[in-house]
Backbone as XML, in Angstrom:
<?xml version="1.0"?>
<chain id="A" units="angstrom">
  <residue number="1" name="UNK">
    <atom name="N" x="0.832" y="-1.222" z="-0.021"/>
    <atom name="CA" x="0.001" y="0.011" z="-0.006"/>
    <atom name="C" x="0.849" y="1.330" z="0.036"/>
  </residue>
  <residue number="2" name="UNK">
    <atom name="N" x="1.947" y="1.240" z="0.776"/>
    <atom name="CA" x="2.864" y="2.380" z="0.788"/>
    <atom name="C" x="4.307" y="1.839" z="0.953"/>
  </residue>
  <residue number="3" name="UNK">
    <atom name="N" x="5.257" y="2.619" z="0.424"/>
    <atom name="CA" x="6.727" y="2.201" z="0.503"/>
    <atom name="C" x="6.991" y="1.192" z="-0.620"/>
  </residue>
  <residue number="4" name="UNK">
    <atom name="N" x="8.157" y="0.621" z="-0.470"/>
    <atom name="CA" x="8.622" y="-0.329" z="-1.449"/>
    <atom name="C" x="9.371" y="-1.486" z="-0.712"/>
  </residue>
  <residue number="5" name="UNK">
    <atom name="N" x="9.350" y="-2.647" z="-1.360"/>
    <atom name="CA" x="10.050" y="-3.857" z="-0.832"/>
    <atom name="C" x="10.835" y="-4.613" z="-1.932"/>
  </residue>
  <residue number="6" name="UNK">
    <atom name="N" x="11.941" y="-5.097" z="-1.571"/>
    <atom name="CA" x="12.705" y="-5.919" z="-2.542"/>
    <atom name="C" x="12.304" y="-7.439" z="-2.243"/>
  </residue>
  <residue number="7" name="UNK">
    <atom name="N" x="11.770" y="-8.043" z="-3.195"/>
    <atom name="CA" x="11.380" y="-9.462" z="-3.074"/>
    <atom name="C" x="12.451" y="-10.354" z="-3.755"/>
  </residue>
  <residue number="8" name="UNK">
    <atom name="N" x="12.823" y="-11.404" z="-3.058"/>
    <atom name="CA" x="13.741" y="-12.382" z="-3.671"/>
    <atom name="C" x="13.029" y="-13.698" z="-3.658"/>
  </residue>
  <residue number="9" name="UNK">
    <atom name="N" x="12.934" y="-14.365" z="-4.841"/>
    <atom name="CA" x="12.232" y="-15.619" z="-4.991"/>
    <atom name="C" x="13.188" y="-16.638" z="-5.560"/>
  </residue>
  <residue number="10" name="UNK">
    <atom name="N" x="12.931" y="-17.943" z="-5.180"/>
    <atom name="CA" x="13.704" y="-19.048" z="-5.725"/>
    <atom name="C" x="12.727" y="-20.031" z="-6.373"/>
  </residue>
  <residue number="11" name="UNK">
    <atom name="N" x="13.066" y="-20.559" z="-7.525"/>
    <atom name="CA" x="12.276" y="-21.566" z="-8.202"/>
    <atom name="C" x="12.164" y="-22.828" z="-7.317"/>
  </residue>
  <residue number="12" name="UNK">
    <atom name="N" x="11.057" y="-23.512" z="-7.277"/>
    <atom name="CA" x="10.991" y="-24.699" z="-6.488"/>
    <atom name="C" x="12.038" y="-25.749" z="-6.715"/>
  </residue>
  <residue number="13" name="UNK">
    <atom name="N" x="12.542" y="-25.878" z="-7.959"/>
    <atom name="CA" x="13.622" y="-26.763" z="-8.261"/>
    <atom name="C" x="14.865" y="-26.456" z="-7.451"/>
  </residue>
  <residue number="14" name="UNK">
    <atom name="N" x="15.002" y="-25.262" z="-6.961"/>
    <atom name="CA" x="16.226" y="-24.909" z="-6.194"/>
    <atom name="C" x="16.031" y="-25.053" z="-4.698"/>
  </residue>
  <residue number="15" name="UNK">
    <atom name="N" x="14.796" y="-25.569" z="-4.262"/>
    <atom name="CA" x="14.597" y="-25.757" z="-2.890"/>
    <atom name="C" x="15.643" y="-26.676" z="-2.201"/>
  </residue>
  <residue number="16" name="UNK">
    <atom name="N" x="16.098" y="-27.711" z="-2.954"/>
    <atom name="CA" x="17.051" y="-28.695" z="-2.446"/>
    <atom name="C" x="18.346" y="-28.006" z="-2.019"/>
  </residue>
  <residue number="17" name="UNK">
    <atom name="N" x="18.652" y="-26.820" z="-2.533"/>
    <atom name="CA" x="19.866" y="-26.112" z="-2.228"/>
    <atom name="C" x="19.721" y="-25.191" z="-1.004"/>
  </residue>
  <residue number="18" name="UNK">
    <atom name="N" x="18.481" y="-24.880" z="-0.581"/>
    <atom name="CA" x="18.193" y="-23.969" z="0.512"/>
    <atom name="C" x="17.375" y="-24.576" z="1.629"/>
  </residue>
  <residue number="19" name="UNK">
    <atom name="N" x="17.109" y="-25.865" z="1.545"/>
    <atom name="CA" x="16.255" y="-26.564" z="2.524"/>
    <atom name="C" x="17.050" y="-27.777" z="3.066"/>
  </residue>
  <residue number="20" name="UNK">
    <atom name="N" x="17.365" y="-27.773" z="4.349"/>
    <atom name="CA" x="18.044" y="-28.904" z="5.004"/>
    <atom name="C" x="17.122" y="-30.050" z="5.167"/>
  </residue>
  <residue number="21" name="UNK">
    <atom name="N" x="15.932" y="-29.795" z="5.742"/>
    <atom name="CA" x="14.914" y="-30.800" z="5.929"/>
    <atom name="C" x="13.572" y="-30.108" z="5.624"/>
  </residue>
  <residue number="22" name="UNK">
    <atom name="N" x="12.519" y="-30.911" z="5.720"/>
    <atom name="CA" x="11.181" y="-30.334" z="5.576"/>
    <atom name="C" x="10.969" y="-29.126" z="6.525"/>
  </residue>
  <residue number="23" name="UNK">
    <atom name="N" x="10.698" y="-27.977" z="5.954"/>
    <atom name="CA" x="10.528" y="-26.739" z="6.720"/>
    <atom name="C" x="11.686" y="-26.288" z="7.548"/>
  </residue>
  <residue number="24" name="UNK">
    <atom name="N" x="12.883" y="-26.654" z="7.126"/>
    <atom name="CA" x="14.134" y="-26.213" z="7.756"/>
    <atom name="C" x="14.916" y="-25.418" z="6.686"/>
  </residue>
  <residue number="25" name="UNK">
    <atom name="N" x="14.614" y="-24.179" z="6.578"/>
    <atom name="CA" x="15.115" y="-23.322" z="5.438"/>
    <atom name="C" x="16.328" y="-22.523" z="5.871"/>
  </residue>
  <residue number="26" name="UNK">
    <atom name="N" x="17.109" y="-22.176" z="4.894"/>
    <atom name="CA" x="18.217" y="-21.214" z="5.042"/>
    <atom name="C" x="17.557" y="-19.839" z="5.280"/>
  </residue>
  <residue number="27" name="UNK">
    <atom name="N" x="18.255" y="-19.027" z="6.055"/>
    <atom name="CA" x="17.789" y="-17.630" z="6.212"/>
    <atom name="C" x="18.126" y="-16.900" z="4.964"/>
  </residue>
  <residue number="28" name="UNK">
    <atom name="N" x="17.190" y="-16.662" z="4.131"/>
    <atom name="CA" x="17.471" y="-16.132" z="2.795"/>
    <atom name="C" x="17.872" y="-14.614" z="2.834"/>
  </residue>
  <residue number="29" name="UNK">
    <atom name="N" x="17.676" y="-13.994" z="3.983"/>
    <atom name="CA" x="18.078" y="-12.592" z="4.064"/>
    <atom name="C" x="19.429" y="-12.417" z="4.668"/>
  </residue>
  <residue number="30" name="UNK">
    <atom name="N" x="20.133" y="-13.441" z="4.999"/>
    <atom name="CA" x="21.493" y="-13.409" z="5.587"/>
    <atom name="C" x="22.476" y="-14.119" z="4.743"/>
  </residue>
  <residue number="31" name="UNK">
    <atom name="N" x="23.811" y="-13.852" z="5.042"/>
    <atom name="CA" x="24.824" y="-14.633" z="4.277"/>
    <atom name="C" x="24.598" y="-16.118" z="4.576"/>
  </residue>
  <residue number="32" name="UNK">
    <atom name="N" x="24.853" y="-16.953" z="3.535"/>
    <atom name="CA" x="24.598" y="-18.426" z="3.668"/>
    <atom name="C" x="25.451" y="-19.064" z="4.756"/>
  </residue>
  <residue number="33" name="UNK">
    <atom name="N" x="24.800" y="-20.071" z="5.409"/>
    <atom name="CA" x="25.530" y="-20.950" z="6.328"/>
    <atom name="C" x="26.043" y="-22.065" z="5.446"/>
  </residue>
  <residue number="34" name="UNK">
    <atom name="N" x="27.361" y="-21.954" z="5.106"/>
    <atom name="CA" x="27.953" y="-22.911" z="4.159"/>
    <atom name="C" x="28.097" y="-24.352" z="4.712"/>
  </residue>
  <residue number="35" name="UNK">
    <atom name="N" x="28.100" y="-24.470" z="5.975"/>
    <atom name="CA" x="28.188" y="-25.837" z="6.575"/>
    <atom name="C" x="26.816" y="-26.508" z="6.455"/>
  </residue>
  <residue number="36" name="UNK">
    <atom name="N" x="25.741" y="-25.767" z="6.766"/>
    <atom name="CA" x="24.450" y="-26.412" z="6.713"/>
    <atom name="C" x="23.868" y="-26.468" z="5.339"/>
  </residue>
  <residue number="37" name="UNK">
    <atom name="N" x="24.191" y="-25.479" z="4.523"/>
    <atom name="CA" x="23.670" y="-25.417" z="3.130"/>
    <atom name="C" x="24.776" y="-25.251" z="2.138"/>
  </residue>
  <residue number="38" name="UNK">
    <atom name="N" x="25.594" y="-26.306" z="1.938"/>
    <atom name="CA" x="26.842" y="-26.184" z="1.155"/>
    <atom name="C" x="26.518" y="-25.864" z="-0.362"/>
  </residue>
  <residue number="39" name="UNK">
    <atom name="N" x="25.341" y="-26.191" z="-0.773"/>
    <atom name="CA" x="24.939" y="-25.889" z="-2.224"/>
    <atom name="C" x="24.091" y="-24.707" z="-2.393"/>
  </residue>
  <residue number="40" name="UNK">
    <atom name="N" x="23.995" y="-23.824" z="-1.396"/>
    <atom name="CA" x="23.121" y="-22.703" z="-1.520"/>
    <atom name="C" x="23.538" y="-21.776" z="-2.698"/>
  </residue>
  <residue number="41" name="UNK">
    <atom name="N" x="24.795" y="-21.746" z="-3.031"/>
    <atom name="CA" x="25.258" y="-20.882" z="-4.119"/>
    <atom name="C" x="24.687" y="-21.349" z="-5.491"/>
  </residue>
  <residue number="42" name="UNK">
    <atom name="N" x="24.134" y="-22.557" z="-5.547"/>
    <atom name="CA" x="23.547" y="-23.082" z="-6.774"/>
    <atom name="C" x="22.117" y="-22.599" z="-6.867"/>
  </residue>
  <residue number="43" name="UNK">
    <atom name="N" x="21.507" y="-22.135" z="-5.854"/>
    <atom name="CA" x="20.109" y="-21.598" z="-5.945"/>
    <atom name="C" x="20.163" y="-20.231" z="-6.569"/>
  </residue>
  <residue number="44" name="UNK">
    <atom name="N" x="19.469" y="-20.094" z="-7.725"/>
    <atom name="CA" x="19.511" y="-18.837" z="-8.441"/>
    <atom name="C" x="18.298" y="-17.984" z="-8.035"/>
  </residue>
  <residue number="45" name="UNK">
    <atom name="N" x="18.545" y="-16.827" z="-7.475"/>
    <atom name="CA" x="17.340" y="-15.976" z="-7.087"/>
    <atom name="C" x="16.827" y="-15.179" z="-8.217"/>
  </residue>
  <residue number="46" name="UNK">
    <atom name="N" x="15.533" y="-14.860" z="-8.154"/>
    <atom name="CA" x="14.881" y="-13.846" z="-8.979"/>
    <atom name="C" x="14.568" y="-12.693" z="-8.094"/>
  </residue>
  <residue number="47" name="UNK">
    <atom name="N" x="14.872" y="-11.445" z="-8.470"/>
    <atom name="CA" x="14.688" y="-10.369" z="-7.508"/>
    <atom name="C" x="13.947" y="-9.269" z="-8.253"/>
  </residue>
  <residue number="48" name="UNK">
    <atom name="N" x="13.041" y="-8.619" z="-7.490"/>
    <atom name="CA" x="12.284" y="-7.487" z="-8.028"/>
    <atom name="C" x="11.962" y="-6.530" z="-6.891"/>
  </residue>
  <residue number="49" name="UNK">
    <atom name="N" x="11.822" y="-5.219" z="-7.353"/>
    <atom name="CA" x="11.444" y="-4.186" z="-6.402"/>
    <atom name="C" x="9.947" y="-3.912" z="-6.583"/>
  </residue>
  <residue number="50" name="UNK">
    <atom name="N" x="9.185" y="-4.118" z="-5.504"/>
    <atom name="CA" x="7.786" y="-3.845" z="-5.520"/>
    <atom name="C" x="7.512" y="-2.454" z="-4.934"/>
  </residue>
  <residue number="51" name="UNK">
    <atom name="N" x="6.856" y="-1.683" z="-5.728"/>
    <atom name="CA" x="6.535" y="-0.260" z="-5.268"/>
    <atom name="C" x="5.077" y="-0.112" z="-4.863"/>
  </residue>
  <residue number="52" name="UNK">
    <atom name="N" x="4.779" y="0.994" z="-4.209"/>
    <atom name="CA" x="3.380" y="1.216" z="-3.815"/>
    <atom name="C" x="2.448" y="1.110" z="-4.965"/>
  </residue>
  <residue number="53" name="UNK">
    <atom name="N" x="1.347" y="0.396" z="-4.701"/>
    <atom name="CA" x="0.289" y="0.205" z="-5.756"/>
    <atom name="C" x="0.519" y="-0.972" z="-6.678"/>
  </residue>
  <residue number="54" name="UNK">
    <atom name="N" x="1.706" y="-1.646" z="-6.513"/>
    <atom name="CA" x="1.934" y="-2.836" z="-7.283"/>
    <atom name="C" x="1.672" y="-4.098" z="-6.559"/>
  </residue>
  <residue number="55" name="UNK">
    <atom name="N" x="1.471" y="-5.155" z="-7.267"/>
    <atom name="CA" x="1.101" y="-6.464" z="-6.678"/>
    <atom name="C" x="2.079" y="-7.520" z="-7.215"/>
  </residue>
  <residue number="56" name="UNK">
    <atom name="N" x="2.409" y="-8.450" z="-6.325"/>
    <atom name="CA" x="3.215" y="-9.560" z="-6.679"/>
    <atom name="C" x="2.553" y="-10.870" z="-6.387"/>
  </residue>
  <residue number="57" name="UNK">
    <atom name="N" x="2.588" y="-11.789" z="-7.274"/>
    <atom name="CA" x="1.984" y="-13.131" z="-7.039"/>
    <atom name="C" x="3.123" y="-14.063" z="-6.884"/>
  </residue>
  <residue number="58" name="UNK">
    <atom name="N" x="3.153" y="-14.782" z="-5.749"/>
    <atom name="CA" x="4.177" y="-15.756" z="-5.442"/>
    <atom name="C" x="3.506" y="-17.127" z="-5.483"/>
  </residue>
  <residue number="59" name="UNK">
    <atom name="N" x="3.903" y="-17.931" z="-6.466"/>
    <atom name="CA" x="3.237" y="-19.244" z="-6.544"/>
    <atom name="C" x="3.604" y="-20.156" z="-5.398"/>
  </residue>
  <residue number="60" name="UNK">
    <atom name="N" x="2.702" y="-21.195" z="-5.158"/>
    <atom name="CA" x="2.966" y="-22.167" z="-4.158"/>
    <atom name="C" x="4.347" y="-22.704" z="-4.276"/>
  </residue>
  <residue number="61" name="UNK">
    <atom name="N" x="4.988" y="-22.944" z="-3.051"/>
    <atom name="CA" x="6.262" y="-23.654" z="-2.941"/>
    <atom name="C" x="7.475" y="-22.900" z="-3.458"/>
  </residue>
  <residue number="62" name="UNK">
    <atom name="N" x="7.297" y="-21.581" z="-3.683"/>
    <atom name="CA" x="8.413" y="-20.768" z="-4.146"/>
    <atom name="C" x="9.040" y="-20.096" z="-2.920"/>
  </residue>
  <residue number="63" name="UNK">
    <atom name="N" x="10.204" y="-20.524" z="-2.446"/>
    <atom name="CA" x="10.812" y="-19.853" z="-1.284"/>
    <atom name="C" x="11.075" y="-18.435" z="-1.626"/>
  </residue>
  <residue number="64" name="UNK">
    <atom name="N" x="10.843" y="-17.531" z="-0.624"/>
    <atom name="CA" x="11.014" y="-16.094" z="-0.888"/>
    <atom name="C" x="11.201" y="-15.374" z="0.441"/>
  </residue>
  <residue number="65" name="UNK">
    <atom name="N" x="11.682" y="-14.126" z="0.250"/>
    <atom name="CA" x="11.695" y="-13.228" z="1.362"/>
    <atom name="C" x="11.554" y="-11.835" z="0.854"/>
  </residue>
  <residue number="66" name="UNK">
    <atom name="N" x="11.213" y="-10.891" z="1.719"/>
    <atom name="CA" x="11.014" y="-9.472" z="1.272"/>
    <atom name="C" x="11.658" y="-8.604" z="2.302"/>
  </residue>
  <residue number="67" name="UNK">
    <atom name="N" x="12.322" y="-7.570" z="1.813"/>
    <atom name="CA" x="12.981" y="-6.583" z="2.703"/>
    <atom name="C" x="12.417" y="-5.201" z="2.341"/>
  </residue>
  <residue number="68" name="UNK">
    <atom name="N" x="11.860" y="-4.499" z="3.340"/>
    <atom name="CA" x="11.295" y="-3.142" z="3.133"/>
    <atom name="C" x="12.461" y="-2.181" z="2.913"/>
  </residue>
  <residue number="69" name="UNK">
    <atom name="N" x="12.354" y="-1.342" z="1.893"/>
    <atom name="CA" x="13.333" y="-0.361" z="1.540"/>
    <atom name="C" x="13.248" y="0.929" z="2.402"/>
  </residue>
  <residue number="70" name="UNK">
    <atom name="N" x="12.078" y="1.118" z="2.994"/>
    <atom name="CA" x="11.796" y="2.196" z="3.905"/>
    <atom name="C" x="10.538" y="1.843" z="4.737"/>
  </residue>
  <residue number="71" name="UNK">
    <atom name="N" x="10.127" y="2.713" z="5.633"/>
    <atom name="CA" x="8.946" y="2.415" z="6.381"/>
    <atom name="C" x="7.810" y="2.123" z="5.324"/>
  </residue>
  <residue number="72" name="UNK">
    <atom name="N" x="7.144" y="1.101" z="5.542"/>
    <atom name="CA" x="6.121" y="0.728" z="4.556"/>
    <atom name="C" x="4.895" y="0.044" z="5.205"/>
  </residue>
  <residue number="73" name="UNK">
    <atom name="N" x="3.806" y="0.015" z="4.470"/>
    <atom name="CA" x="2.646" y="-0.648" z="4.898"/>
    <atom name="C" x="2.230" y="-1.564" z="3.729"/>
  </residue>
  <residue number="74" name="UNK">
    <atom name="N" x="2.095" y="-2.882" z="4.036"/>
    <atom name="CA" x="1.719" y="-3.800" z="2.974"/>
    <atom name="C" x="0.591" y="-4.688" z="3.426"/>
  </residue>
  <residue number="75" name="UNK">
    <atom name="N" x="0.021" y="-5.367" z="2.482"/>
    <atom name="CA" x="-1.070" y="-6.265" z="2.744"/>
    <atom name="C" x="-0.764" y="-7.588" z="2.088"/>
  </residue>
  <residue number="76" name="UNK">
    <atom name="N" x="-0.786" y="-8.685" z="2.891"/>
    <atom name="CA" x="-0.515" y="-10.004" z="2.310"/>
    <atom name="C" x="-1.756" y="-10.837" z="2.356"/>
  </residue>
  <residue number="77" name="UNK">
    <atom name="N" x="-2.093" y="-11.446" z="1.220"/>
    <atom name="CA" x="-3.234" y="-12.294" z="1.169"/>
    <atom name="C" x="-2.732" y="-13.697" z="0.768"/>
  </residue>
  <residue number="78" name="UNK">
    <atom name="N" x="-3.159" y="-14.700" z="1.578"/>
    <atom name="CA" x="-2.907" y="-16.014" z="1.182"/>
    <atom name="C" x="-4.236" y="-16.476" z="0.618"/>
  </residue>
  <residue number="79" name="UNK">
    <atom name="N" x="-4.127" y="-17.180" z="-0.498"/>
    <atom name="CA" x="-5.350" y="-17.640" z="-1.201"/>
    <atom name="C" x="-6.007" y="-18.819" z="-0.459"/>
  </residue>
  <residue number="80" name="UNK">
    <atom name="N" x="-7.308" y="-18.741" z="-0.391"/>
    <atom name="CA" x="-8.106" y="-19.765" z="0.277"/>
    <atom name="C" x="-9.053" y="-20.390" z="-0.774"/>
  </residue>
  <residue number="81" name="UNK">
    <atom name="N" x="-9.614" y="-21.500" z="-0.424"/>
    <atom name="CA" x="-10.648" y="-22.067" z="-1.359"/>
    <atom name="C" x="-11.803" y="-21.133" z="-1.483"/>
  </residue>
  <residue number="82" name="UNK">
    <atom name="N" x="-12.460" y="-21.218" z="-2.665"/>
    <atom name="CA" x="-13.572" y="-20.332" z="-2.958"/>
    <atom name="C" x="-14.654" y="-20.426" z="-1.906"/>
  </residue>
  <residue number="83" name="UNK">
    <atom name="N" x="-14.837" y="-21.553" z="-1.293"/>
    <atom name="CA" x="-15.873" y="-21.706" z="-0.281"/>
    <atom name="C" x="-15.527" y="-20.904" z="1.002"/>
  </residue>
  <residue number="84" name="UNK">
    <atom name="N" x="-14.338" y="-20.537" z="1.208"/>
    <atom name="CA" x="-13.918" y="-19.707" z="2.307"/>
    <atom name="C" x="-13.899" y="-18.255" z="2.056"/>
  </residue>
  <residue number="85" name="UNK">
    <atom name="N" x="-14.150" y="-17.812" z="0.770"/>
    <atom name="CA" x="-14.012" y="-16.424" z="0.418"/>
    <atom name="C" x="-14.919" y="-15.493" z="1.250"/>
  </residue>
  <residue number="86" name="UNK">
    <atom name="N" x="-16.136" y="-15.905" z="1.476"/>
    <atom name="CA" x="-16.994" y="-15.015" z="2.276"/>
    <atom name="C" x="-16.494" y="-14.801" z="3.649"/>
  </residue>
  <residue number="87" name="UNK">
    <atom name="N" x="-15.937" y="-15.777" z="4.279"/>
    <atom name="CA" x="-15.355" y="-15.640" z="5.613"/>
    <atom name="C" x="-14.051" y="-14.749" z="5.642"/>
  </residue>
  <residue number="88" name="UNK">
    <atom name="N" x="-13.302" y="-14.902" z="4.618"/>
    <atom name="CA" x="-12.039" y="-14.070" z="4.493"/>
    <atom name="C" x="-12.416" y="-12.565" z="4.270"/>
  </residue>
  <residue number="89" name="UNK">
    <atom name="N" x="-13.282" y="-12.362" z="3.322"/>
    <atom name="CA" x="-13.651" y="-10.973" z="2.956"/>
    <atom name="C" x="-14.272" y="-10.257" z="4.157"/>
  </residue>
  <residue number="90" name="UNK">
    <atom name="N" x="-15.128" y="-10.902" z="4.935"/>
    <atom name="CA" x="-15.788" y="-10.216" z="6.039"/>
    <atom name="C" x="-14.764" y="-9.759" z="7.100"/>
  </residue>
  <residue number="91" name="UNK">
    <atom name="N" x="-13.638" y="-10.353" z="7.187"/>
    <atom name="CA" x="-12.582" y="-9.894" z="8.101"/>
    <atom name="C" x="-11.696" y="-8.833" z="7.473"/>
  </residue>
  <residue number="92" name="UNK">
    <atom name="N" x="-11.488" y="-8.875" z="6.171"/>
    <atom name="CA" x="-10.585" y="-7.996" z="5.481"/>
    <atom name="C" x="-11.173" y="-6.641" z="5.264"/>
  </residue>
  <residue number="93" name="UNK">
    <atom name="N" x="-12.452" y="-6.518" z="4.913"/>
    <atom name="CA" x="-13.034" y="-5.260" z="4.579"/>
    <atom name="C" x="-13.025" y="-4.253" z="5.729"/>
  </residue>
  <residue number="94" name="UNK">
    <atom name="N" x="-13.419" y="-4.620" z="6.970"/>
    <atom name="CA" x="-13.317" y="-3.655" z="8.039"/>
    <atom name="C" x="-11.897" y="-3.127" z="8.220"/>
  </residue>
  <residue number="95" name="UNK">
    <atom name="N" x="-10.919" y="-3.985" z="8.121"/>
    <atom name="CA" x="-9.525" y="-3.580" z="8.261"/>
    <atom name="C" x="-9.093" y="-2.561" z="7.227"/>
  </residue>
  <residue number="96" name="UNK">
    <atom name="N" x="-9.456" y="-2.826" z="5.956"/>
    <atom name="CA" x="-9.112" y="-1.926" z="4.842"/>
    <atom name="C" x="-9.845" y="-0.607" z="5.025"/>
  </residue>
  <residue number="97" name="UNK">
    <atom name="N" x="-11.094" y="-0.642" z="5.443"/>
    <atom name="CA" x="-11.831" y="0.624" z="5.589"/>
    <atom name="C" x="-11.277" y="1.411" z="6.824"/>
  </residue>
  <residue number="98" name="UNK">
    <atom name="N" x="-10.711" y="0.775" z="7.761"/>
    <atom name="CA" x="-10.197" y="1.539" z="9.004"/>
    <atom name="C" x="-8.991" y="2.350" z="8.689"/>
  </residue>
  <residue number="99" name="UNK">
    <atom name="N" x="-8.290" y="2.015" z="7.608"/>
    <atom name="CA" x="-7.051" y="2.755" z="7.321"/>
    <atom name="C" x="-7.276" y="4.248" z="7.135"/>
  </residue>
  <residue number="100" name="UNK">
    <atom name="N" x="-8.323" y="4.627" z="6.361"/>
    <atom name="CA" x="-8.629" y="6.026" z="6.196"/>
    <atom name="C" x="-9.069" y="6.693" z="7.488"/>
  </residue>
  <residue number="101" name="UNK">
    <atom name="N" x="-9.818" y="5.979" z="8.305"/>
    <atom name="CA" x="-10.303" y="6.603" z="9.558"/>
    <atom name="C" x="-9.039" y="6.785" z="10.505"/>
  </residue>
  <residue number="102" name="UNK">
    <atom name="N" x="-8.165" y="5.880" z="10.536"/>
    <atom name="CA" x="-6.965" y="5.965" z="11.344"/>
    <atom name="C" x="-6.136" y="7.208" z="11.001"/>
  </residue>
  <residue number="103" name="UNK">
    <atom name="N" x="-5.960" y="7.322" z="9.640"/>
    <atom name="CA" x="-5.146" y="8.448" z="9.158"/>
    <atom name="C" x="-5.774" y="9.781" z="9.537"/>
  </residue>
  <residue number="104" name="UNK">
    <atom name="N" x="-7.112" y="9.805" z="9.462"/>
    <atom name="CA" x="-7.840" y="11.056" z="9.789"/>
    <atom name="C" x="-7.684" y="11.312" z="11.280"/>
  </residue>
  <residue number="105" name="UNK">
    <atom name="N" x="-7.841" y="10.321" z="12.146"/>
    <atom name="CA" x="-7.732" y="10.515" z="13.605"/>
    <atom name="C" x="-6.260" y="10.890" z="13.983"/>
  </residue>
  <residue number="106" name="UNK">
    <atom name="N" x="-5.301" y="10.261" z="13.347"/>
    <atom name="CA" x="-3.905" y="10.488" z="13.656"/>
    <atom name="C" x="-3.400" y="11.805" z="13.039"/>
  </residue>
  <residue number="107" name="UNK">
    <atom name="N" x="-4.096" y="12.298" z="12.043"/>
    <atom name="CA" x="-3.741" y="13.499" z="11.231"/>
    <atom name="C" x="-2.360" y="13.370" z="10.623"/>
  </residue>
  <residue number="108" name="UNK">
    <atom name="N" x="-2.072" y="12.153" z="10.143"/>
    <atom name="CA" x="-0.787" y="11.892" z="9.456"/>
    <atom name="C" x="-0.984" y="10.572" z="8.705"/>
  </residue>
  <residue number="109" name="UNK">
    <atom name="N" x="-0.123" y="10.299" z="7.736"/>
    <atom name="CA" x="-0.140" y="8.968" z="7.097"/>
    <atom name="C" x="0.253" y="7.891" z="8.098"/>
  </residue>
  <residue number="110" name="UNK">
    <atom name="N" x="-0.239" y="6.671" z="7.852"/>
    <atom name="CA" x="0.161" y="5.603" z="8.675"/>
    <atom name="C" x="1.607" y="5.198" z="8.479"/>
  </residue>
  <residue number="111" name="UNK">
    <atom name="N" x="2.177" y="4.660" z="9.525"/>
    <atom name="CA" x="3.595" y="4.155" z="9.496"/>
    <atom name="C" x="3.597" y="2.676" z="9.675"/>
  </residue>
  <residue number="112" name="UNK">
    <atom name="N" x="4.758" y="2.042" z="9.333"/>
    <atom name="CA" x="4.877" y="0.590" z="9.508"/>
    <atom name="C" x="4.683" y="0.076" z="10.861"/>
  </residue>
  <residue number="113" name="UNK">
    <atom name="N" x="5.044" y="0.927" z="11.864"/>
    <atom name="CA" x="4.860" y="0.453" z="13.292"/>
    <atom name="C" x="3.521" y="0.774" z="13.829"/>
  </residue>
  <residue number="114" name="UNK">
    <atom name="N" x="2.667" y="1.408" z="13.131"/>
    <atom name="CA" x="1.293" y="1.648" z="13.617"/>
    <atom name="C" x="0.553" y="0.301" z="13.569"/>
  </residue>
  <residue number="115" name="UNK">
    <atom name="N" x="-0.199" y="-0.016" z="14.646"/>
    <atom name="CA" x="-0.929" y="-1.246" z="14.741"/>
    <atom name="C" x="-2.382" y="-0.968" z="14.619"/>
  </residue>
  <residue number="116" name="UNK">
    <atom name="N" x="-2.943" y="-1.248" z="13.394"/>
    <atom name="CA" x="-4.374" y="-0.987" z="13.196"/>
    <atom name="C" x="-5.291" y="-1.933" z="13.840"/>
  </residue>
  <residue number="117" name="UNK">
    <atom name="N" x="-4.729" y="-3.030" z="14.345"/>
    <atom name="CA" x="-5.586" y="-4.055" z="14.952"/>
    <atom name="C" x="-5.960" y="-3.696" z="16.417"/>
  </residue>
  <residue number="118" name="UNK">
    <atom name="N" x="-5.386" y="-2.664" z="16.976"/>
    <atom name="CA" x="-5.682" y="-2.315" z="18.350"/>
    <atom name="C" x="-6.939" y="-1.515" z="18.465"/>
  </residue>
</chain>
């Protein structure tokens, strides 16, 4: 919604280079642990800068991480089955609508550290 983030993604075929065991991943935002992940250098990342108003789709099983380039506010949606759509939307809409009210009450743009859920 605001700010920008650098996204780094890895093709699922490269998981074997960055995954020690099931759900035991390398920290993709830090220098590689060469002892635990000796082949991590073989994992080829795809990187993009996501700016305010842009959307990124990350397919299932694509390891990834994002780093904010400045204070930012973002919205992450995990896809759910169509039968769950109604339940997801009813929780999302009030949150999205509250953003404008919060900015009006605070008399400033929202910041990353603002907690709209309070």
